mmCIF file of C-alpha atoms in Angstrom:
data_model
loop_
_atom_site.group_PDB
_atom_site.id
_atom_site.type_symbol
_atom_site.label_atom_id
_atom_site.label_comp_id
_atom_site.label_asym_id
_atom_site.label_seq_id
_atom_site.Cartn_x
_atom_site.Cartn_y
_atom_site.Cartn_z
ATOM 1 C CA MET V 1 3.433 21.993 8.290
ATOM 2 C CA ALA V 2 6.385 22.452 6.718
ATOM 3 C CA ARG V 3 8.423 22.547 10.228
ATOM 4 C CA ARG V 4 6.537 18.969 11.172
ATOM 5 C CA ILE V 5 7.805 17.499 7.748
ATOM 6 C CA ALA V 6 11.111 15.516 7.804
ATOM 7 C CA LEU V 7 11.475 15.325 3.892
ATOM 8 C CA ASN V 8 14.144 13.197 2.260
ATOM 9 C CA PRO V 9 14.916 15.036 -0.914
ATOM 10 C CA ALA V 10 16.957 11.774 -2.152
ATOM 11 C CA ASN V 11 14.044 9.884 -2.268
ATOM 12 C CA LEU V 12 11.459 11.978 -4.454
ATOM 13 C CA PRO V 13 10.025 11.175 -7.895
ATOM 14 C CA TYR V 14 12.440 13.531 -10.029
ATOM 15 C CA ASN V 15 11.488 14.203 -13.374
ATOM 16 C CA ARG V 16 15.049 12.869 -14.959
ATOM 17 C CA GLU V 17 15.181 13.912 -18.664
ATOM 18 C CA PHE V 18 14.373 17.848 -16.632
ATOM 19 C CA LEU V 19 17.186 17.385 -14.307
ATOM 20 C CA ASP V 20 19.445 16.256 -17.068
ATOM 21 C CA TRP V 21 18.597 19.226 -19.293
ATOM 22 C CA LEU V 22 19.217 21.157 -16.370
ATOM 23 C CA LEU V 23 22.888 19.666 -15.684
ATOM 24 C CA GLN V 24 23.703 20.405 -19.345
ATOM 25 C CA GLU V 25 22.388 24.285 -18.862
ATOM 26 C CA LYS V 26 24.476 24.362 -15.817
ATOM 27 C CA LYS V 27 27.809 23.413 -17.640
ATOM 28 C CA SER V 28 27.191 25.744 -20.284
ATOM 29 C CA GLY V 29 27.719 28.527 -17.689
ATOM 30 C CA ARG V 30 24.082 29.521 -16.901
ATOM 31 C CA PRO V 31 23.093 30.165 -13.398
ATOM 32 C CA LEU V 32 20.260 28.196 -12.064
ATOM 33 C CA TRP V 33 18.115 29.294 -9.320
ATOM 34 C CA LEU V 34 15.265 27.676 -7.691
ATOM 35 C CA CYS V 35 11.855 29.463 -7.629
ATOM 36 C CA THR V 36 9.034 27.843 -6.053
ATOM 37 C CA GLY V 37 5.698 28.151 -4.137
ATOM 38 C CA ALA V 38 7.114 25.531 -1.778
ATOM 39 C CA PRO V 39 8.069 26.561 1.721
ATOM 40 C CA ARG V 40 11.566 27.563 1.975
ATOM 41 C CA LEU V 41 12.632 24.748 4.297
ATOM 42 C CA LEU V 42 11.586 22.317 1.814
ATOM 43 C CA ALA V 43 12.951 24.137 -1.152
ATOM 44 C CA ASP V 44 16.384 24.399 0.836
ATOM 45 C CA ALA V 45 16.534 20.911 1.407
ATOM 46 C CA VAL V 46 15.803 20.031 -2.477
ATOM 47 C CA ALA V 47 18.150 22.718 -3.424
ATOM 48 C CA ASP V 48 21.295 21.255 -0.689
ATOM 49 C CA HIS V 49 20.342 17.419 -2.410
ATOM 50 C CA LEU V 50 20.689 18.311 -6.055
ATOM 51 C CA ALA V 51 23.341 20.910 -5.365
ATOM 52 C CA ILE V 52 23.031 22.384 -9.010
ATOM 53 C CA PHE V 53 21.199 25.987 -7.867
ATOM 54 C CA ASP V 54 22.886 29.423 -7.459
ATOM 55 C CA GLY V 55 20.000 30.313 -5.119
ATOM 56 C CA VAL V 56 16.898 29.646 -3.744
ATOM 57 C CA LEU V 57 13.465 31.790 -3.791
ATOM 58 C CA ALA V 58 10.370 30.442 -2.084
ATOM 59 C CA THR V 59 7.117 30.746 0.102
ATOM 60 C CA SER V 60 7.829 32.370 3.452
ATOM 61 C CA ALA V 61 6.100 32.586 6.692
ATOM 62 C CA THR V 62 4.058 36.078 5.263
ATOM 63 C CA GLU V 63 4.238 35.723 1.363
ATOM 64 C CA ASN V 64 2.926 32.914 -0.807
ATOM 65 C CA PHE V 65 5.651 32.632 -3.532
ATOM 66 C CA THR V 66 3.443 31.696 -6.455
ATOM 67 C CA GLY V 67 1.558 33.509 -9.374
ATOM 68 C CA GLU V 68 1.671 37.579 -9.630
ATOM 69 C CA THR V 69 3.750 37.448 -6.565
ATOM 70 C CA LYS V 70 6.510 35.259 -7.976
ATOM 71 C CA ALA V 71 6.248 37.313 -11.104
ATOM 72 C CA ARG V 72 7.244 40.547 -9.133
ATOM 73 C CA GLY V 73 9.924 38.971 -7.046
ATOM 74 C CA LEU V 74 11.587 37.364 -10.371
ATOM 75 C CA VAL V 75 11.590 40.778 -11.975
ATOM 76 C CA ALA V 76 12.854 42.588 -8.956
ATOM 77 C CA GLN V 77 15.844 39.977 -8.500
ATOM 78 C CA PHE V 78 16.650 39.614 -12.196
ATOM 79 C CA GLY V 79 14.834 42.562 -14.279
ATOM 80 C CA ASP V 80 11.977 42.470 -16.456
ATOM 81 C CA HIS V 81 12.304 39.893 -19.297
ATOM 82 C CA GLY V 82 15.830 39.310 -17.498
ATOM 83 C CA PHE V 83 15.142 35.329 -17.116
ATOM 84 C CA ASP V 84 14.062 32.456 -18.675
ATOM 85 C CA TYR V 85 11.578 30.335 -16.404
ATOM 86 C CA CYS V 86 10.430 26.648 -16.351
ATOM 87 C CA GLY V 87 6.961 26.326 -14.928
ATOM 88 C CA ASN V 88 4.209 23.596 -14.904
ATOM 89 C CA GLU V 89 0.795 25.102 -14.266
ATOM 90 C CA GLU V 90 -1.762 27.864 -14.992
ATOM 91 C CA LYS V 91 -0.280 30.090 -12.590
ATOM 92 C CA ASP V 92 3.092 30.238 -14.120
ATOM 93 C CA LEU V 93 1.494 32.340 -16.899
ATOM 94 C CA ALA V 94 1.740 35.617 -14.887
ATOM 95 C CA VAL V 95 5.847 34.561 -14.675
ATOM 96 C CA TRP V 96 6.170 33.834 -18.328
ATOM 97 C CA ARG V 97 4.545 37.306 -19.344
ATOM 98 C CA VAL V 98 7.672 38.794 -17.744
ATOM 99 C CA SER V 99 10.383 36.336 -18.835
ATOM 100 C CA HIS V 100 12.668 36.318 -21.574
ATOM 101 C CA GLY V 101 11.709 32.734 -22.554
ATOM 102 C CA GLY V 102 9.559 29.668 -20.604
ATOM 103 C CA VAL V 103 10.160 26.043 -20.447
ATOM 104 C CA VAL V 104 7.182 24.003 -20.280
ATOM 105 C CA VAL V 105 7.483 20.788 -17.768
ATOM 106 C CA ASN V 106 4.721 18.557 -17.352
ATOM 107 C CA GLY V 107 2.517 20.639 -18.344
ATOM 108 C CA GLY V 108 0.353 19.230 -21.010
ATOM 109 C CA LYS V 109 -0.574 20.561 -24.693
ATOM 110 C CA GLY V 110 -3.118 22.978 -23.341
ATOM 111 C CA LEU V 111 -0.589 24.918 -20.926
ATOM 112 C CA GLU V 112 2.096 24.761 -23.760
ATOM 113 C CA SER V 113 -0.154 26.753 -26.367
ATOM 114 C CA ARG V 114 -0.764 29.284 -23.688
ATOM 115 C CA ALA V 115 2.505 29.702 -22.768
ATOM 116 C CA ALA V 116 3.567 30.244 -26.365
ATOM 117 C CA ALA V 117 1.022 33.176 -26.643
ATOM 118 C CA VAL V 118 2.901 34.879 -23.648
ATOM 119 C CA THR V 119 6.639 34.209 -24.011
ATOM 120 C CA GLN V 120 8.978 32.150 -26.405
ATOM 121 C CA VAL V 121 8.935 28.531 -25.542
ATOM 122 C CA LEU V 122 12.575 27.488 -25.352
ATOM 123 C CA ALA V 123 11.892 23.630 -24.339
ATOM 124 C CA VAL V 124 9.004 21.364 -23.524
ATOM 125 C CA PHE V 125 9.272 18.335 -21.184
ATOM 126 C CA ALA V 126 6.169 16.095 -21.731
ATOM 127 C CA ARG V 127 4.043 15.277 -18.639
ATOM 128 C CA LEU V 128 5.025 12.466 -16.655
ATOM 129 C CA ASN V 129 2.453 9.374 -16.949
ATOM 130 C CA THR V 130 0.590 10.695 -13.831
ATOM 131 C CA GLY V 131 -3.109 10.119 -12.850
ATOM 132 C CA SER V 132 -3.375 7.317 -15.613
ATOM 133 C CA LEU V 133 -6.348 4.799 -15.465
ATOM 134 C CA HIS V 134 -3.420 2.207 -14.781
ATOM 135 C CA ALA V 135 -1.914 3.786 -12.174
ATOM 136 C CA VAL V 136 -5.410 4.074 -10.135
ATOM 137 C CA VAL V 137 -6.090 0.381 -10.672
ATOM 138 C CA ARG V 138 -2.562 -0.107 -9.291
ATOM 139 C CA SER V 139 -3.369 1.947 -6.196
ATOM 140 C CA MET V 140 -6.429 0.152 -5.437
ATOM 141 C CA ARG V 141 -4.207 -3.034 -5.073
ATOM 142 C CA LEU V 142 -6.715 -5.406 -6.586
ATOM 143 C CA LEU V 143 -4.586 -8.598 -6.018
ATOM 144 C CA GLN V 144 -5.145 -7.827 -2.420
ATOM 145 C CA TRP V 145 -8.991 -8.224 -2.737
ATOM 146 C CA ALA V 146 -7.774 -11.989 -2.580
ATOM 147 C CA LYS V 147 -7.635 -11.740 1.239
ATOM 148 C CA ASN V 148 -11.721 -10.742 0.930
ATOM 149 C CA ILE V 149 -12.053 -14.726 0.111
ATOM 150 C CA MET V 150 -12.230 -14.963 3.763
ATOM 151 C CA VAL V 151 -15.741 -14.081 3.897
ATOM 152 C CA PHE V 152 -16.933 -16.976 2.054
ATOM 153 C CA VAL V 153 -14.820 -19.324 4.662
ATOM 154 C CA PRO V 154 -18.160 -19.568 6.850
ATOM 155 C CA LEU V 155 -20.149 -20.686 4.176
ATOM 156 C CA VAL V 156 -17.865 -23.651 3.213
ATOM 157 C CA ALA V 157 -17.433 -24.690 6.567
ATOM 158 C CA ALA V 158 -21.082 -24.868 7.018
ATOM 159 C CA HIS V 159 -21.437 -26.696 3.684
ATOM 160 C CA ARG V 160 -23.910 -23.911 2.181
ATOM 161 C CA ILE V 161 -21.587 -22.865 -0.489
ATOM 162 C CA MET V 162 -24.601 -24.131 -2.941
ATOM 163 C CA ASP V 163 -27.245 -21.960 -1.126
ATOM 164 C CA PRO V 164 -28.060 -19.277 -3.960
ATOM 165 C CA LEU V 165 -29.371 -16.451 -1.657
ATOM 166 C CA ALA V 166 -26.156 -17.180 0.918
ATOM 167 C CA LEU V 167 -23.667 -17.386 -2.133
ATOM 168 C CA LYS V 168 -24.883 -13.801 -3.404
ATOM 169 C CA SER V 169 -24.622 -12.446 0.222
ATOM 170 C CA ALA V 170 -21.363 -13.312 0.445
ATOM 171 C CA VAL V 171 -20.080 -11.856 -3.289
ATOM 172 C CA MET V 172 -21.701 -8.519 -2.107
ATOM 173 C CA ALA V 173 -19.957 -8.863 1.088
ATOM 174 C CA PHE V 174 -16.587 -9.538 -0.855
ATOM 175 C CA PHE V 175 -17.334 -6.366 -2.744
ATOM 176 C CA ALA V 176 -18.156 -4.479 -0.073
ATOM 177 C CA PHE V 177 -14.924 -5.378 1.596
ATOM 178 C CA GLY V 178 -12.817 -5.044 -1.466
ATOM 179 C CA PHE V 179 -13.688 -1.360 -1.795
ATOM 180 C CA CYS V 180 -13.396 -0.541 1.661
ATOM 181 C CA ALA V 181 -9.769 -1.965 1.663
ATOM 182 C CA SER V 182 -8.799 -0.385 -1.507
ATOM 183 C CA SER V 183 -9.744 3.129 0.301
ATOM 184 C CA VAL V 184 -7.733 2.515 3.282
ATOM 185 C CA TYR V 185 -4.788 1.031 0.903
ATOM 186 C CA LEU V 186 -4.771 4.399 -0.623
ATOM 187 C CA LEU V 187 -5.098 6.497 2.632
ATOM 188 C CA ASN V 188 -1.919 3.942 3.738
ATOM 189 C CA ASP V 189 -0.174 4.705 0.897
ATOM 190 C CA MET V 190 -0.585 8.451 1.153
ATOM 191 C CA LEU V 191 0.340 8.544 4.917
ATOM 192 C CA ASP V 192 3.589 6.105 3.929
ATOM 193 C CA LEU V 193 5.278 8.149 1.373
ATOM 194 C CA GLU V 194 8.428 8.765 3.063
ATOM 195 C CA ALA V 195 8.687 5.405 4.070
ATOM 196 C CA ASP V 196 7.986 3.492 0.778
ATOM 197 C CA ARG V 197 10.259 5.756 -1.027
ATOM 198 C CA GLN V 198 13.192 4.325 0.912
ATOM 199 C CA HIS V 199 11.793 0.573 0.020
ATOM 200 C CA PRO V 200 13.136 -0.990 -2.894
ATOM 201 C CA VAL V 201 9.632 -2.683 -3.590
ATOM 202 C CA LYS V 202 7.234 0.003 -2.042
ATOM 203 C CA SER V 203 9.095 2.746 -3.836
ATOM 204 C CA LYS V 204 7.446 1.345 -7.234
ATOM 205 C CA ARG V 205 3.796 2.206 -6.032
ATOM 206 C CA PRO V 206 2.024 4.875 -7.723
ATOM 207 C CA PHE V 207 1.955 7.360 -4.920
ATOM 208 C CA ALA V 208 5.812 6.864 -4.096
ATOM 209 C CA ALA V 209 6.622 6.844 -7.638
ATOM 210 C CA GLY V 210 4.793 10.037 -8.802
ATOM 211 C CA GLU V 211 2.793 8.473 -11.163
ATOM 212 C CA LEU V 212 -0.360 9.712 -9.131
ATOM 213 C CA PRO V 213 -1.200 13.109 -7.572
ATOM 214 C CA LEU V 214 -2.337 13.030 -3.954
ATOM 215 C CA THR V 215 -5.420 15.314 -4.938
ATOM 216 C CA ALA V 216 -6.399 11.735 -7.124
ATOM 217 C CA GLY V 217 -5.953 9.773 -3.727
ATOM 218 C CA LEU V 218 -8.128 12.402 -1.731
ATOM 219 C CA ALA V 219 -10.828 11.976 -4.173
ATOM 220 C CA LEU V 220 -10.936 8.287 -4.380
ATOM 221 C CA ILE V 221 -11.027 7.664 -1.038
ATOM 222 C CA PRO V 222 -14.492 8.819 -0.171
ATOM 223 C CA VAL V 223 -15.611 7.422 -3.564
ATOM 224 C CA LEU V 224 -14.526 4.082 -2.938
ATOM 225 C CA LEU V 225 -15.793 4.189 0.690
ATOM 226 C CA LEU V 226 -19.407 5.204 -1.007
ATOM 227 C CA VAL V 227 -19.306 2.152 -3.411
ATOM 228 C CA SER V 228 -18.363 -0.105 -0.316
ATOM 229 C CA PHE V 229 -21.193 1.426 1.368
ATOM 230 C CA LEU V 230 -23.903 0.944 -1.614
ATOM 231 C CA PHE V 231 -22.845 -2.864 -1.195
ATOM 232 C CA ALA V 232 -23.102 -3.132 2.686
ATOM 233 C CA LEU V 233 -26.479 -1.710 2.515
ATOM 234 C CA ARG V 234 -27.918 -4.646 1.053
ATOM 235 C CA LEU V 235 -26.712 -6.981 3.571
ATOM 236 C CA PRO V 236 -27.701 -7.297 7.477
ATOM 237 C CA THR V 237 -27.008 -4.486 9.865
ATOM 238 C CA GLY V 238 -24.584 -6.887 11.734
ATOM 239 C CA PHE V 239 -22.516 -6.813 8.138
ATOM 240 C CA LEU V 240 -22.444 -3.025 8.221
ATOM 241 C CA LEU V 241 -20.977 -2.883 11.532
ATOM 242 C CA ALA V 242 -18.628 -5.360 11.355
ATOM 243 C CA LEU V 243 -17.344 -3.390 8.011
ATOM 244 C CA ALA V 244 -17.309 -0.112 9.895
ATOM 245 C CA GLY V 245 -15.219 -2.223 12.509
ATOM 246 C CA TYR V 246 -13.045 -2.973 10.189
ATOM 247 C CA TYR V 247 -12.508 0.326 8.314
ATOM 248 C CA LEU V 248 -11.868 1.966 12.352
ATOM 249 C CA LEU V 249 -9.469 -0.750 13.111
ATOM 250 C CA THR V 250 -7.506 -0.500 9.960
ATOM 251 C CA THR V 251 -7.601 3.451 10.247
ATOM 252 C CA ILE V 252 -6.247 3.583 13.586
ATOM 253 C CA TYR V 253 -3.525 1.108 12.428
ATOM 254 C CA SER V 254 -2.553 3.307 9.568
ATOM 255 C CA PHE V 255 -1.924 6.122 11.754
ATOM 256 C CA VAL V 256 -0.718 4.724 15.102
ATOM 257 C CA LEU V 257 -0.990 0.713 15.757
ATOM 258 C CA LYS V 258 1.637 -0.318 12.768
ATOM 259 C CA ARG V 259 4.569 1.866 14.695
ATOM 260 C CA ILE V 260 4.044 -0.494 17.801
ATOM 261 C CA PRO V 261 5.868 -3.611 17.717
ATOM 262 C CA ILE V 262 3.574 -6.937 17.999
ATOM 263 C CA VAL V 263 0.498 -4.800 18.310
ATOM 264 C CA ASP V 264 0.948 -4.580 14.718
ATOM 265 C CA THR V 265 0.892 -8.051 13.987
ATOM 266 C CA LEU V 266 -2.022 -8.822 16.295
ATOM 267 C CA CYS V 267 -3.979 -5.874 14.349
ATOM 268 C CA LEU V 268 -3.251 -7.709 10.989
ATOM 269 C CA ALA V 269 -4.604 -10.906 12.325
ATOM 270 C CA CYS V 270 -7.792 -9.558 13.533
ATOM 271 C CA LEU V 271 -8.179 -7.711 10.265
ATOM 272 C CA TYR V 272 -8.115 -11.149 8.843
ATOM 273 C CA THR V 273 -10.515 -12.620 11.062
ATOM 274 C CA ILE V 274 -12.655 -9.866 10.874
ATOM 275 C CA ARG V 275 -13.682 -10.625 7.394
ATOM 276 C CA ILE V 276 -14.718 -14.322 8.403
ATOM 277 C CA VAL V 277 -16.808 -12.771 10.907
ATOM 278 C CA ALA V 278 -18.483 -10.672 8.509
ATOM 279 C CA GLY V 279 -18.866 -13.379 6.329
ATOM 280 C CA ALA V 280 -20.860 -15.219 8.718
ATOM 281 C CA VAL V 281 -23.025 -12.314 9.566
ATOM 282 C CA ALA V 282 -23.565 -11.866 5.767
ATOM 283 C CA THR V 283 -24.648 -15.206 5.370
ATOM 284 C CA ALA V 284 -26.406 -15.751 8.483
ATOM 285 C CA VAL V 285 -24.353 -18.655 9.027
ATOM 286 C CA PRO V 286 -23.352 -19.408 13.074
ATOM 287 C CA LEU V 287 -19.702 -18.487 13.640
ATOM 288 C CA SER V 288 -17.580 -21.521 14.627
ATOM 289 C CA PHE V 289 -15.482 -21.212 17.599
ATOM 290 C CA TRP V 290 -12.701 -23.485 15.980
ATOM 291 C CA LEU V 291 -12.624 -21.480 12.942
ATOM 292 C CA LEU V 292 -11.958 -18.072 14.813
ATOM 293 C CA LEU V 293 -9.288 -19.620 16.817
ATOM 294 C CA PHE V 294 -7.582 -21.128 13.621
ATOM 295 C CA SER V 295 -7.965 -17.854 11.800
ATOM 296 C CA VAL V 296 -6.185 -15.797 14.510
ATOM 297 C CA PHE V 297 -3.302 -18.031 15.066
ATOM 298 C CA PHE V 298 -2.897 -19.030 11.489
ATOM 299 C CA PHE V 299 -2.907 -15.087 10.117
ATOM 300 C CA LEU V 300 -0.938 -13.852 12.871
ATOM 301 C CA SER V 301 1.726 -16.348 11.640
ATOM 302 C CA LEU V 302 1.470 -14.768 8.245
ATOM 303 C CA ALA V 303 1.453 -11.010 9.715
ATOM 304 C CA PHE V 304 4.672 -11.977 11.399
ATOM 305 C CA VAL V 305 5.974 -13.463 7.779
ATOM 306 C CA LYS V 306 5.338 -10.088 6.421
ATOM 307 C CA ARG V 307 7.328 -8.333 9.073
ATOM 308 C CA CYS V 308 10.310 -10.565 8.835
ATOM 309 C CA ALA V 309 10.203 -10.451 5.191
ATOM 310 C CA GLU V 310 10.768 -6.568 5.306
ATOM 311 C CA LEU V 311 13.266 -6.959 8.071
ATOM 312 C CA ASP V 312 15.396 -9.424 6.190
ATOM 313 C CA MET V 313 15.228 -6.780 3.287
ATOM 314 C CA ILE V 314 16.561 -4.130 5.458
ATOM 315 C CA LEU V 315 19.411 -6.324 6.619
ATOM 316 C CA ARG V 316 20.337 -7.048 2.866
ATOM 317 C CA ASN V 317 20.431 -3.128 1.948
ATOM 318 C CA ARG V 318 22.640 -2.706 5.311
ATOM 319 C CA LYS V 319 20.031 -0.675 7.775
ATOM 320 C CA GLU V 320 19.420 -1.240 11.234
ATOM 321 C CA GLN V 321 15.631 0.034 11.182
ATOM 322 C CA ALA V 322 12.486 -0.560 8.746
ATOM 323 C CA PRO V 323 11.109 2.653 7.656
ATOM 324 C CA GLY V 324 7.941 3.706 9.594
ATOM 325 C CA ARG V 325 8.311 0.515 11.828
ATOM 326 C CA ASP V 326 9.865 0.401 14.844
ATOM 327 C CA TYR V 327 11.227 -3.039 14.477
ATOM 328 C CA LEU V 328 14.929 -3.633 14.645
ATOM 329 C CA ALA V 329 17.135 -5.715 12.435
ATOM 330 C CA GLU V 330 18.514 -7.582 15.638
ATOM 331 C CA ASP V 331 14.521 -8.274 16.091
ATOM 332 C CA LEU V 332 14.413 -10.879 13.102
ATOM 333 C CA PRO V 333 15.279 -14.153 14.771
ATOM 334 C CA LEU V 334 12.927 -13.649 17.628
ATOM 335 C CA LEU V 335 9.804 -12.588 15.157
ATOM 336 C CA LYS V 336 10.699 -15.823 13.152
ATOM 337 C CA MET V 337 10.195 -18.040 16.644
ATOM 338 C CA PHE V 338 6.815 -16.197 17.259
ATOM 339 C CA GLY V 339 5.687 -16.528 13.714
ATOM 340 C CA ILE V 340 6.451 -20.102 13.518
ATOM 341 C CA ALA V 341 4.942 -20.891 16.851
ATOM 342 C CA ALA V 342 1.680 -19.064 15.802
ATOM 343 C CA GLY V 343 1.739 -21.431 12.454
ATOM 344 C CA TYR V 344 1.776 -24.467 14.659
ATOM 345 C CA LEU V 345 -0.651 -23.434 17.041
ATOM 346 C CA SER V 346 -3.010 -23.262 14.159
ATOM 347 C CA VAL V 347 -2.403 -26.697 13.004
ATOM 348 C CA LEU V 348 -2.807 -27.860 16.820
ATOM 349 C CA VAL V 349 -6.279 -26.064 16.775
ATOM 350 C CA LEU V 350 -7.263 -27.893 13.689
ATOM 351 C CA ALA V 351 -5.820 -31.250 14.784
ATOM 352 C CA LEU V 352 -8.352 -30.671 17.796
ATOM 353 C CA TYR V 353 -11.281 -29.669 15.968
ATOM 354 C CA ILE V 354 -11.339 -33.183 14.299
ATOM 355 C CA ASN V 355 -12.223 -34.649 17.557
ATOM 356 C CA SER V 356 -14.934 -32.049 18.403
ATOM 357 C CA PRO V 357 -18.852 -33.016 18.661
ATOM 358 C CA ALA V 358 -19.046 -30.592 15.639
ATOM 359 C CA VAL V 359 -17.136 -32.374 13.237
ATOM 360 C CA VAL V 360 -19.707 -35.551 13.379
ATOM 361 C CA ALA V 361 -22.575 -33.430 12.213
ATOM 362 C CA LEU V 362 -20.572 -31.958 9.295
ATOM 363 C CA TYR V 363 -18.558 -34.859 7.853
ATOM 364 C CA ARG V 364 -19.363 -38.410 7.091
ATOM 365 C CA CYS V 365 -15.364 -39.341 7.356
ATOM 366 C CA PRO V 366 -13.403 -36.863 10.090
ATOM 367 C CA GLU V 367 -10.649 -38.867 9.726
ATOM 368 C CA ALA V 368 -9.428 -37.720 6.296
ATOM 369 C CA ILE V 369 -9.066 -34.171 7.744
ATOM 370 C CA TRP V 370 -6.025 -35.514 9.298
ATOM 371 C CA PHE V 371 -4.469 -35.022 6.029
ATOM 372 C CA LEU V 372 -5.462 -31.413 5.724
ATOM 373 C CA CYS V 373 -3.433 -30.754 9.286
ATOM 374 C CA LEU V 374 -0.340 -32.482 7.045
ATOM 375 C CA LEU V 375 -0.777 -30.001 4.121
ATOM 376 C CA VAL V 376 -1.479 -26.748 6.373
ATOM 377 C CA LEU V 377 1.781 -27.857 8.328
ATOM 378 C CA TYR V 378 3.945 -28.639 5.218
ATOM 379 C CA TRP V 379 2.711 -25.427 3.587
ATOM 380 C CA ILE V 380 3.495 -22.944 6.957
ATOM 381 C CA ASN V 381 6.957 -24.860 7.200
ATOM 382 C CA ARG V 382 7.624 -24.071 3.765
ATOM 383 C CA LEU V 383 6.599 -20.335 3.906
ATOM 384 C CA TRP V 384 8.839 -19.833 6.871
ATOM 385 C CA LEU V 385 11.827 -21.654 5.080
ATOM 386 C CA LYS V 386 11.493 -19.180 2.163
ATOM 387 C CA THR V 387 11.530 -16.183 4.550
ATOM 388 C CA HIS V 388 14.410 -17.726 6.321
ATOM 389 C CA ARG V 389 16.254 -17.866 3.185
ATOM 390 C CA GLY V 390 15.159 -14.102 2.282
ATOM 391 C CA LYS V 391 13.105 -15.419 -0.788
ATOM 392 C CA MET V 392 9.633 -14.186 0.680
ATOM 393 C CA HIS V 393 7.714 -11.228 -1.012
ATOM 394 C CA ASP V 394 6.643 -8.623 1.458
ATOM 395 C CA ASP V 395 3.192 -9.883 1.393
ATOM 396 C CA PRO V 396 2.760 -13.663 2.071
ATOM 397 C CA VAL V 397 -0.663 -13.172 0.541
ATOM 398 C CA VAL V 398 0.673 -12.175 -2.963
ATOM 399 C CA PHE V 399 3.403 -14.922 -2.419
ATOM 400 C CA ALA V 400 0.702 -17.473 -2.322
ATOM 401 C CA LEU V 401 -1.073 -16.556 -5.372
ATOM 402 C CA LYS V 402 1.980 -16.268 -7.635
ATOM 403 C CA ASP V 403 3.189 -19.685 -5.823
ATOM 404 C CA LYS V 404 2.478 -22.877 -7.863
ATOM 405 C CA VAL V 405 3.199 -25.166 -4.892
ATOM 406 C CA SER V 406 0.933 -23.236 -2.937
ATOM 407 C CA PHE V 407 -1.662 -23.451 -5.647
ATOM 408 C CA ILE V 408 -1.466 -27.429 -5.850
ATOM 409 C CA VAL V 409 -1.500 -27.410 -1.389
ATOM 410 C CA GLY V 410 -4.817 -25.476 -2.001
ATOM 411 C CA LEU V 411 -6.115 -27.822 -4.597
ATOM 412 C CA LEU V 412 -5.473 -30.751 -2.400
ATOM 413 C CA SER V 413 -6.737 -28.990 0.722
ATOM 414 C CA LEU V 414 -10.468 -28.809 -1.137
ATOM 415 C CA LEU V 415 -10.293 -32.527 -2.148
ATOM 416 C CA THR V 416 -9.242 -33.493 1.371
ATOM 417 C CA LEU V 417 -12.593 -31.521 2.575
ATOM 418 C CA LEU V 418 -14.600 -33.060 -0.260
ATOM 419 C CA ALA V 419 -13.641 -36.395 0.777
ATOM 420 C CA ALA V 420 -14.156 -35.614 4.352
ATOM 421 C CA VAL V 421 -17.785 -34.770 3.281
#
C-alpha cells in the first residue's frame, strides 16, 4: 500500500504547536529521530519535508515498528532509558517504560495519567479538536441537502403540493436522499484527501484538515446508509431502486468518473435529475418529459459552472491542472462555452413547454410563464458572469443559497407560477 501512495507531506495537517516545540529542541542541540509505525517510505517523505530529524526508524517489510517492538528497537539504538519519547496512544506505554522521559501529544487526560505512572512526563500537547460533533456535522455537508429539494419538483409541477400523503412521501424521500448523499460525501472526502489538501477551500474540510479521523468516516458511512434505507423502506419499491441507482452512480463517480473530462459533468447532471425521478416515483406523480429535458440541460450548465470555478482558482494559484481532475487550465474557455450553451438550451426547453398541450391542462394563464423564461435566462447569465469574473463559489448550489439576488429570482419565479395557475 505504501508503494502505491503518492504522499505529499507538505499538505498534511500537522500539530503546529508540537512542531514549534521540536524546532526549539533542535536549536538547543538535541538530536531528533522520527520513530513511527508508519511504513518507511512514508516516514522518509515526512522526514525529508520537515528536515529536522537526524534519523528515521519505521515499519519495514518484515517488522511492524510499534509497541514492544519499538521499545526494543529504541533501547538497542539509544540504550535503556537513554532517550525521551513523544507518543500519542496506548501502545506507546511500552516505549515510555524504557524511556528517560515522555512527551504526550494529542493523547487525552487518560493517556497522560497512564504515561505519568511509567515515566517522567516532560511536556503535554493537548489533543487537537478531532472527532467532535461539529466536525461530524460539517463532514455530512448539510448545506448540500438543499439539492434534495429536487424531489419536491414533480409534486409542484403537478400542482399537488397540498396533497398531505404525497407531501409526506416527498419529505421522507428528502431525508432518504440526504443521509444517502452524506454517506457518499464522507467516502468522497476520504478518497480525495490528497487533492483536497492542495485546494485553498477544500483543505478546510474535516478529513483534509485532520479534524476528523478516517476511522470515524468508516463508522459513519454504513450508519448513514442504514438511516437512509429505513426512510426508503416506507416508500414505493421504485424509489428504493432510484436511490440505489443514485448511490451506485455517485460511488462510481467518486472512484472513476470524476477523473474523466466531460463524463464527470454529465454524471453530475444525471445525479440531480435522478432526484427528480425519485421524487416522482415516491409521490406517484407521472414524470414529465419536459421537466426531465429541462433539468438535464439546466444542471449540466451548473456542473460546468462548478468545473470552471475550480479551474479559475487553479489559474489564480498559478497551477496547470486541477488536483484529482483531468482538466487543464487551458480548457477553461471551452468549458465556459459548453456550460453557457447548456444553460441556454434549458431556457429554450422551457419556452417550448409553454406551447405544449400539457400547459393548457395545468395553467389558466400559461402566457405568464414567459416571465419565468426571462428570470431563468437572467439567473443563468448572472451565474456565468460571476464565474467569468472569478467570483463563483466552487459549488453553484452553495452560491445560490447565500446569494440575495438568487433568492429574489427564486421568489419571483414562484410568484410567476402562482400567477400562471
